[in-house]
PDB file of C-alpha atoms in Angstrom:
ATOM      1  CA  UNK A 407      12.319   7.028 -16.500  1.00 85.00           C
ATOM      2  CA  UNK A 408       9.847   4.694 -15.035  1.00 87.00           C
ATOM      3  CA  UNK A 409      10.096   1.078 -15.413  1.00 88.00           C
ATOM      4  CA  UNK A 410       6.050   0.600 -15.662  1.00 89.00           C
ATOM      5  CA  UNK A 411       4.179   3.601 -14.810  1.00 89.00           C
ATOM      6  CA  UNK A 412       3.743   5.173 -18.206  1.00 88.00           C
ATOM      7  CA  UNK A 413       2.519   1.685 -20.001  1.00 87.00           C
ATOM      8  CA  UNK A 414       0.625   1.485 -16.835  1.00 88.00           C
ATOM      9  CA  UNK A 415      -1.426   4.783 -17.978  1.00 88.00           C
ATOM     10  CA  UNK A 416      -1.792   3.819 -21.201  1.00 88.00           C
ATOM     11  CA  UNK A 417      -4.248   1.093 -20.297  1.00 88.00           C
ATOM     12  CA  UNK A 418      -7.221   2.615 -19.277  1.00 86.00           C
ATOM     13  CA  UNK A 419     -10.229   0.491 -19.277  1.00 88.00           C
ATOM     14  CA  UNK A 420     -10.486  -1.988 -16.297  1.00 86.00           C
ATOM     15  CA  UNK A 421     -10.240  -5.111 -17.575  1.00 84.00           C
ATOM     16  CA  UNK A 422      -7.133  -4.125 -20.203  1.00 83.00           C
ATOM     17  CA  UNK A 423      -5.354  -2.597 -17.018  1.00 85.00           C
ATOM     18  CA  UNK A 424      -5.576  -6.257 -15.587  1.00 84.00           C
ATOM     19  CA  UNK A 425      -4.086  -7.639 -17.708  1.00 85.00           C
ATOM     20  CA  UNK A 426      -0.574  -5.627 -17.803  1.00 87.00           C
ATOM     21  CA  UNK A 427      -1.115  -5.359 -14.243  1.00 87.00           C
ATOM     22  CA  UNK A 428      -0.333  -9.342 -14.418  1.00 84.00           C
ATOM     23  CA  UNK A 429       2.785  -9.306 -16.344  1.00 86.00           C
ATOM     24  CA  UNK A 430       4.196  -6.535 -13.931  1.00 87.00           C
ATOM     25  CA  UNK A 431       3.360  -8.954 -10.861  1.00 84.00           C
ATOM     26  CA  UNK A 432       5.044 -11.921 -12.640  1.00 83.00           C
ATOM     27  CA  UNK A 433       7.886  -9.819 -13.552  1.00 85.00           C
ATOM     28  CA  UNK A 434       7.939  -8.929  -9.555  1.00 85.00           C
ATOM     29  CA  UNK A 435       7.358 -12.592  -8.627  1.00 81.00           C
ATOM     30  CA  UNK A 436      10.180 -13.356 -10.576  1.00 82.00           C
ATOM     31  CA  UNK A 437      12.416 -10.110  -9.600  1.00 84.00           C
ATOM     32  CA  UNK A 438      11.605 -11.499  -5.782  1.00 82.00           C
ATOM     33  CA  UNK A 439      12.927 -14.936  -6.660  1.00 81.00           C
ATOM     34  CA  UNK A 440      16.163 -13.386  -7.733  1.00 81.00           C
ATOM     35  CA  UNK A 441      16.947 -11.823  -4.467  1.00 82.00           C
ATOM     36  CA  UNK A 442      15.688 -14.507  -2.310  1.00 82.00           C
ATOM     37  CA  UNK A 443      19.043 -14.730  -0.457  1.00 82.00           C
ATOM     38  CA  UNK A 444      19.671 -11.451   0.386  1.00 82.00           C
ATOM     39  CA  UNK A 445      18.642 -11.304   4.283  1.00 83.00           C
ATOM     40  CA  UNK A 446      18.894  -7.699   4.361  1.00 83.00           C
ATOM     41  CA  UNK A 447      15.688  -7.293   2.503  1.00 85.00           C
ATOM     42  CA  UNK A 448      14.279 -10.587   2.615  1.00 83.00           C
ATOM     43  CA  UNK A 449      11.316  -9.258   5.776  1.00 84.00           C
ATOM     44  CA  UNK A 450      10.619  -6.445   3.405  1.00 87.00           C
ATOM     45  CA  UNK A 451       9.996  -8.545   0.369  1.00 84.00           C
ATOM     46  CA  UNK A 452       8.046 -10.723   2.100  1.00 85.00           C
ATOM     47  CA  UNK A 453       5.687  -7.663   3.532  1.00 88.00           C
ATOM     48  CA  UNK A 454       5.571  -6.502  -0.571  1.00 87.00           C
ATOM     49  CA  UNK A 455       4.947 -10.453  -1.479  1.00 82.00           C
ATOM     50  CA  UNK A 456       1.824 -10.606   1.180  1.00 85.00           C
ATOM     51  CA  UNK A 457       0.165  -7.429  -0.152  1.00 88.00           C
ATOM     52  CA  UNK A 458       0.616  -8.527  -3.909  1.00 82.00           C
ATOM     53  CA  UNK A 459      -1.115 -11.997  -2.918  1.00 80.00           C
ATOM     54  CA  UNK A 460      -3.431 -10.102  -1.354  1.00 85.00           C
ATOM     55  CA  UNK A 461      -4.489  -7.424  -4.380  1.00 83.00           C
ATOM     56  CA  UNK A 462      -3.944  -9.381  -7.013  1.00 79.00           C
ATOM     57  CA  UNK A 463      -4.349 -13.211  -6.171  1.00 79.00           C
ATOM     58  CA  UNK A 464      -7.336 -12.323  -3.901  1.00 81.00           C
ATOM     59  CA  UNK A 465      -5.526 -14.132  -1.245  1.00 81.00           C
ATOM     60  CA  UNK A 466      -6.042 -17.671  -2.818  1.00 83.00           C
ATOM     61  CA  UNK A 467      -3.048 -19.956  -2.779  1.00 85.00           C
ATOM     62  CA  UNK A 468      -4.968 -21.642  -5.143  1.00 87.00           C
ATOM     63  CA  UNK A 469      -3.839 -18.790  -7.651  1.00 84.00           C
ATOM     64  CA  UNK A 470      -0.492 -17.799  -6.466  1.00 81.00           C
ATOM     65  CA  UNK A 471       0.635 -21.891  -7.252  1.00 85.00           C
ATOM     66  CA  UNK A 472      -1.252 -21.055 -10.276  1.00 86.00           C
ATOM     67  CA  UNK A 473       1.143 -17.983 -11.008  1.00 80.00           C
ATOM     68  CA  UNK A 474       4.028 -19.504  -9.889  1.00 82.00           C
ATOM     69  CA  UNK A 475       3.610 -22.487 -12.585  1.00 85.00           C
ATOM     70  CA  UNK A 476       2.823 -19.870 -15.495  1.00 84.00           C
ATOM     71  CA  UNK A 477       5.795 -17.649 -14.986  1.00 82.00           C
ATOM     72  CA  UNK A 478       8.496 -20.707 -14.272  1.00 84.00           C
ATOM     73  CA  UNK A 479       7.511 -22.344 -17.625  1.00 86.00           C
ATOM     74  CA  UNK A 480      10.402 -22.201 -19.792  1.00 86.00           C
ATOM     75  CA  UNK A 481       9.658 -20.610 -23.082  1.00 85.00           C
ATOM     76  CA  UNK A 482      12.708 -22.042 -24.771  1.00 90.00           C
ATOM     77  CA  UNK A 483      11.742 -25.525 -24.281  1.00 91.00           C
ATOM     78  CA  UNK A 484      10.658 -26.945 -27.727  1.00 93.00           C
ATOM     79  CA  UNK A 485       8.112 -29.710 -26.202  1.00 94.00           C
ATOM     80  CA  UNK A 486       6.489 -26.867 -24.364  1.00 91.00           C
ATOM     81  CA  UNK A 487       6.666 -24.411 -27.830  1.00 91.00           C
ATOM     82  CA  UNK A 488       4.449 -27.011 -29.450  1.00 93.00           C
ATOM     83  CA  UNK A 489       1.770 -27.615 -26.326  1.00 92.00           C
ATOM     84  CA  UNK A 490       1.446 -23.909 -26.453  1.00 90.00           C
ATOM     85  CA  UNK A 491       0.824 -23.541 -30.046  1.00 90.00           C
ATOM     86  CA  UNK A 492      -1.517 -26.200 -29.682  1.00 93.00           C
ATOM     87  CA  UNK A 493      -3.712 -24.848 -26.887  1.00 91.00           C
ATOM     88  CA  UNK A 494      -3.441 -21.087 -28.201  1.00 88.00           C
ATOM     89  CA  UNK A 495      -6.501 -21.023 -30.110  1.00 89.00           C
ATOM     90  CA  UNK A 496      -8.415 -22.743 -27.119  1.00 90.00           C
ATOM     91  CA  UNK A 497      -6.760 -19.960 -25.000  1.00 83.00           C
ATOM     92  CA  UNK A 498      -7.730 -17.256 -26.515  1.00 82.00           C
ATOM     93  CA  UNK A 499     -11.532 -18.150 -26.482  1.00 83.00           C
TER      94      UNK A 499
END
C-alpha cells in the first residue's frame, strides 16, 4: 500500500495537514540525500527538490537551511536529548 497517502487523508483541516505534510518533505529531503550519487537520477531529483522548495519552503533559502538543520540533528545525541527537553515547553507555545 501507500507509503503516505492514507495518513495524508486522515488530516483534514489545513493547518493539521501542514504539519504531516512537513515530516513527509523531511523524510524526502533526507530520502534525496541518500541517493545523491546516483547520476542516473540525480537531474530528476533535483527537478522534484526545486518544486518541493518551491511549495513548501515558499522558495526561501532562508527556510530550506532552516530544514536542513532540523532534520540532520541527531536524536541519539545525549547533549542534544537534554537541549530539547529543555526548550520543549517553550516549543510548544
Amino acid at each position: 500500500g501507500p507509503l503516505f497517502l492514507e495518513i495524508l487523508e486522515n488530516w483534514k483541516d489545513e493547518s493539521d495537514k501542514k504539519i504531516i505534510q512537513s515530516q513527509i518533505v523531511s523524510f524526502y529531503f533526507k530520502l534525496f540525500e541518500n541517493l545523491k550519487g546516483n547520476q542516473i537520477i540525480q537531474r530528476s531529483m533535483d527537478i522534484i527538490k526545486q518544486d518541493m522548495f518551491q511549495k513548501f519552503l515558499n522558495g526561501s533559502s532562508e527556510k530550506l537551511d532552516d530544514f536542513k538543520k532540523l532534520i540532520q540533528i541527531p536524536v541519539d545525541d545525549l547533549q542534544i536529548q537534554r537541549k530539547a527537553i529543555s526548550e520543549l515547553i517553550k516549543v510548544m507555545k
